[in-house]
């Protein structure tokens, strides 16, 4: 797991749409191809099962096998596509749905809530929506399993990718339509604004058009493998969603009412604001650590501001320890982080598994010499990446700036303090966040030559 912060926020004013201008950076065909390839996916497997009479013990064994396969995603979550793991999950879920369809939905909820695995839970929900026997349970479990607008969209995207679904085109089963309509009002304006992908999809289409000019054959191949593009706007129209009114009007790109009478007729909450009249409505952008770092840069003052304003969640803090150290936040903020990592209640409340802290442990420099070496490597890598992406020399100060400029260089003992704190965090996480495994456990170690190579899927797990 990478510990580098990834700003995904979008700029813009709150309330109404702003207008910005600027020239688009030039990209080489190789860079454009790499960025488009990230959004491709291999076709999902077609799995047909037939009803065969099973004894209760055989059905129980199938359920246990499915549970173990899904739980294996804790180590490496399978990419939703043609993979042995997804094929196994699909086959077992279809077999079990013939006898106990509700179990598939229960497993989806358990996967999301207890195991914290998002994509696999969404896949199970989409698969269940394609199975007629599961339809009566979709509405009940959907609202508890789906947490974010991105999950809400992913279920539909995955359903449309299923080769064995009964409906064709963009059609959605009635049970899933009702469940999605019930869930939508639970998302607030900030969540919908954060996960609205209209702009992102437009940028990807632009990159694909650019690639078509430079390498038509590769562009055609990538276009065939591209994920279906489904947006909140499209789903609102397809499902005829009308509430909450403000969020729906913003996502549809409606204009703010021209007068107070129209404002009341539209059913918008609050009071009429005359200065917004006739302007395109836009969802507010939440001030999160992602949007702030994206807007102001990966700098110590930005991270300190997030900590001061209590805008840095625990998981974000843990994933960005490298940034906090390399940017050079003040000693008092390091103490704040160290206190979080050693506090029993904080670790228990975070629900993070021990290996998450191992991932953070791996990025802590050994000493000052190692810190300087890694800092130089990170800055060199950023310069090379910027040079590769743009053929034209840039005068943008943010693009010319190095990846890290420590404002308060770390002391020689800071790295030891972090390692000790993370060691304590691992112990607390093991005690509070991992349920004991009942029964007898046998561990077998394979020491054959084939096992001597590095296991890439276990990176960051100690």
Coordinates of N, CA and C in Angstrom, one line a residue, residues 214-299:
X214 N -2.6 9.4 -32.6 CA -1.2 9.0 -32.6 C -1.1 7.5 -32.8
X215 N -2.0 6.7 -32.3 CA -1.9 5.3 -32.4 C -3.3 4.7 -32.5
X216 N -3.9 4.7 -33.7 CA -5.3 4.2 -33.8 C -5.5 2.8 -33.4
X217 N -4.6 1.9 -33.8 CA -4.7 0.5 -33.4 C -4.8 0.3 -31.9
X218 N -3.9 0.9 -31.2 CA -3.9 0.7 -29.7 C -5.1 1.4 -29.1
X219 N -5.5 2.5 -29.6 CA -6.7 3.2 -29.1 C -8.0 2.3 -29.3
X220 N -8.1 1.7 -30.5 CA -9.2 0.8 -30.7 C -9.3 -0.4 -29.8
X221 N -8.1 -0.9 -29.5 CA -8.0 -2.0 -28.6 C -8.4 -1.6 -27.1
X222 N -7.9 -0.5 -26.7 CA -8.2 0.0 -25.4 C -9.7 0.4 -25.2
X223 N -10.2 0.9 -26.3 CA -11.6 1.3 -26.3 C -12.6 0.1 -26.1
X224 N -12.1 -1.0 -26.7 CA -12.9 -2.2 -26.6 C -12.9 -2.8 -25.2
X225 N -11.8 -2.6 -24.5 CA -11.7 -3.1 -23.1 C -12.1 -2.1 -22.1
X226 N -12.4 -0.9 -22.5 CA -12.7 0.1 -21.5 C -13.9 -0.2 -20.6
X227 N -13.9 0.3 -19.4 CA -15.0 0.1 -18.5 C -16.2 0.9 -19.0
X228 N -17.4 0.4 -18.8 CA -18.6 1.2 -19.1 C -18.6 2.5 -18.3
X229 N -19.0 3.5 -18.9 CA -19.0 4.8 -18.3 C -20.5 5.2 -17.8
X230 N -20.7 5.1 -16.5 CA -22.0 5.4 -16.0 C -21.8 6.5 -15.0
X231 N -22.6 7.5 -15.1 CA -22.5 8.7 -14.2 C -23.7 8.9 -13.3
X232 N -23.6 9.7 -12.3 CA -24.7 10.0 -11.4 C -25.8 10.7 -12.2
X233 N -25.4 11.5 -13.1 CA -26.4 12.2 -13.9 C -27.2 11.3 -14.8
X234 N -26.5 10.3 -15.4 CA -27.3 9.3 -16.2 C -28.2 8.4 -15.4
X235 N -27.8 8.1 -14.2 CA -28.6 7.2 -13.3 C -29.8 7.9 -12.8
X236 N -29.6 9.2 -12.5 CA -30.7 10.0 -12.0 C -31.8 10.1 -13.0
X237 N -31.4 10.2 -14.3 CA -32.4 10.2 -15.4 C -33.0 8.9 -15.6
X238 N -32.2 7.8 -15.6 CA -32.7 6.5 -15.8 C -33.7 6.0 -14.7
X239 N -33.4 6.4 -13.5 CA -34.2 5.9 -12.3 C -35.3 6.9 -12.0
X240 N -35.3 8.1 -12.7 CA -36.3 9.1 -12.4 C -36.3 9.6 -11.0
X241 N -35.0 9.8 -10.5 CA -34.8 10.3 -9.1 C -35.1 11.8 -9.0
X242 N -35.8 12.2 -8.0 CA -36.2 13.6 -7.9 C -35.8 14.2 -6.5
X243 N -35.3 13.4 -5.6 CA -35.0 13.9 -4.3 C -33.6 13.3 -3.8
X244 N -32.9 14.1 -3.1 CA -33.1 15.5 -2.7 C -33.0 16.5 -3.9
X245 N -33.8 17.5 -3.9 CA -34.0 18.4 -5.0 C -32.7 19.1 -5.3
X246 N -32.0 19.7 -4.3 CA -30.8 20.5 -4.6 C -29.8 19.7 -5.3
X247 N -29.5 18.5 -4.7 CA -28.5 17.6 -5.3 C -28.8 17.2 -6.7
X248 N -30.1 16.8 -6.9 CA -30.5 16.4 -8.3 C -30.3 17.5 -9.3
X249 N -30.7 18.7 -8.9 CA -30.6 19.8 -9.9 C -29.2 20.1 -10.2
X250 N -28.3 20.0 -9.2 CA -26.9 20.3 -9.4 C -26.3 19.3 -10.3
X251 N -26.6 18.0 -10.1 CA -26.0 16.9 -10.9 C -26.5 17.0 -12.3
X252 N -27.8 17.4 -12.5 CA -28.4 17.5 -13.9 C -27.9 18.8 -14.6
X253 N -27.2 19.7 -13.8 CA -26.7 20.9 -14.5 C -27.8 21.9 -14.7
X254 N -28.8 21.9 -13.8 CA -30.0 22.9 -14.0 C -29.5 24.3 -13.6
X255 N -30.2 25.3 -14.1 CA -29.9 26.6 -13.7 C -30.7 27.0 -12.5
X256 N -30.1 27.9 -11.7 CA -30.8 28.3 -10.4 C -32.0 29.1 -10.8
X257 N -33.1 28.9 -10.1 CA -34.4 29.6 -10.4 C -34.2 31.1 -10.6
X258 N -34.9 31.7 -11.6 CA -34.8 33.2 -11.9 C -35.4 34.1 -10.8
X259 N -36.5 33.5 -10.1 CA -37.1 34.4 -9.1 C -37.6 33.5 -7.9
X260 N -38.1 34.1 -6.9 CA -38.5 33.4 -5.7 C -39.6 32.5 -5.9
X261 N -40.6 32.8 -6.8 CA -41.7 32.0 -7.1 C -41.2 30.7 -7.7
X262 N -40.3 30.7 -8.7 CA -39.8 29.5 -9.3 C -39.0 28.7 -8.3
X263 N -38.3 29.4 -7.4 CA -37.5 28.8 -6.3 C -38.4 27.9 -5.5
X264 N -39.6 28.4 -5.1 CA -40.5 27.7 -4.3 C -41.1 26.5 -5.0
X265 N -41.4 26.7 -6.3 CA -42.0 25.6 -7.1 C -41.0 24.5 -7.3
X266 N -39.8 24.8 -7.4 CA -38.7 23.8 -7.6 C -38.6 22.9 -6.3
X267 N -39.0 23.4 -5.2 CA -38.9 22.7 -3.9 C -37.6 22.7 -3.3
X268 N -36.8 23.7 -3.7 CA -35.4 23.8 -3.1 C -35.5 24.3 -1.6
X269 N -34.5 23.8 -0.8 CA -34.5 24.1 0.6 C -33.9 25.5 0.8
X270 N -34.1 26.1 2.0 CA -33.5 27.4 2.3 C -34.2 28.6 1.7
X271 N -33.4 29.7 1.6 CA -33.9 30.9 1.0 C -33.4 31.2 -0.4
X272 N -34.2 31.9 -1.1 CA -33.8 32.3 -2.5 C -32.6 33.3 -2.4
X273 N -31.6 33.0 -3.2 CA -30.4 33.9 -3.3 C -30.4 34.6 -4.7
X274 N -30.7 35.9 -4.8 CA -30.9 36.5 -6.0 C -29.6 36.5 -6.9
X275 N -28.4 36.6 -6.2 CA -27.2 36.6 -7.0 C -26.9 35.3 -7.8
X276 N -27.5 34.2 -7.4 CA -27.4 33.0 -8.1 C -28.3 32.8 -9.3
X277 N -29.3 33.7 -9.4 CA -30.4 33.5 -10.4 C -29.8 33.3 -11.8
X278 N -30.3 32.3 -12.5 CA -29.9 32.0 -13.9 C -28.6 31.4 -14.0
X279 N -27.8 31.2 -13.0 CA -26.5 30.6 -13.1 C -26.6 29.0 -12.9
X280 N -25.7 28.4 -13.5 CA -25.6 26.9 -13.5 C -25.3 26.4 -12.0
X281 N -26.1 25.5 -11.5 CA -25.9 25.0 -10.1 C -24.8 24.0 -10.1
X282 N -24.1 24.0 -9.0 CA -23.0 23.0 -8.8 C -23.0 22.6 -7.3
X283 N -22.7 21.3 -7.1 CA -22.6 20.8 -5.8 C -21.4 21.4 -5.1
X284 N -21.5 21.7 -3.8 CA -20.3 22.3 -3.0 C -19.2 21.3 -2.9
X285 N -18.0 21.8 -2.9 CA -16.8 20.9 -2.8 C -16.4 20.9 -1.3
X286 N -16.4 19.7 -0.8 CA -16.1 19.5 0.7 C -14.6 19.8 0.9
X287 N -14.3 20.4 2.0 CA -12.9 20.7 2.3 C -12.3 19.5 3.0
X288 N -11.8 18.5 2.3 CA -11.2 17.3 2.8 C -9.7 17.4 2.6
X289 N -9.0 16.4 3.2 CA -7.6 16.4 3.0 C -7.2 16.2 1.6
X290 N -8.0 15.5 0.8 CA -7.7 15.3 -0.6 C -7.8 16.6 -1.4
X291 N -9.0 17.3 -1.2 CA -9.2 18.5 -2.0 C -8.2 19.6 -1.6
X292 N -7.8 19.7 -0.3 CA -6.9 20.7 0.2 C -5.5 20.5 -0.4
X293 N -5.0 19.2 -0.3 CA -3.7 18.9 -0.8 C -3.6 19.1 -2.3
X294 N -4.7 18.7 -3.0 CA -4.8 18.9 -4.4 C -4.7 20.3 -4.8
X295 N -5.4 21.2 -4.1 CA -5.5 22.6 -4.4 C -4.2 23.4 -4.0
X296 N -3.7 23.1 -2.8 CA -2.6 23.9 -2.2 C -1.2 23.2 -2.3
X297 N -1.2 21.9 -2.7 CA 0.1 21.3 -2.8 C 0.5 20.4 -1.6
X298 N 1.4 19.5 -1.8 CA 1.9 18.6 -0.8 C 2.9 19.3 0.1
X299 N 2.5 20.2 0.9 CA 3.4 21.0 1.7 C 3.1 20.9 3.2

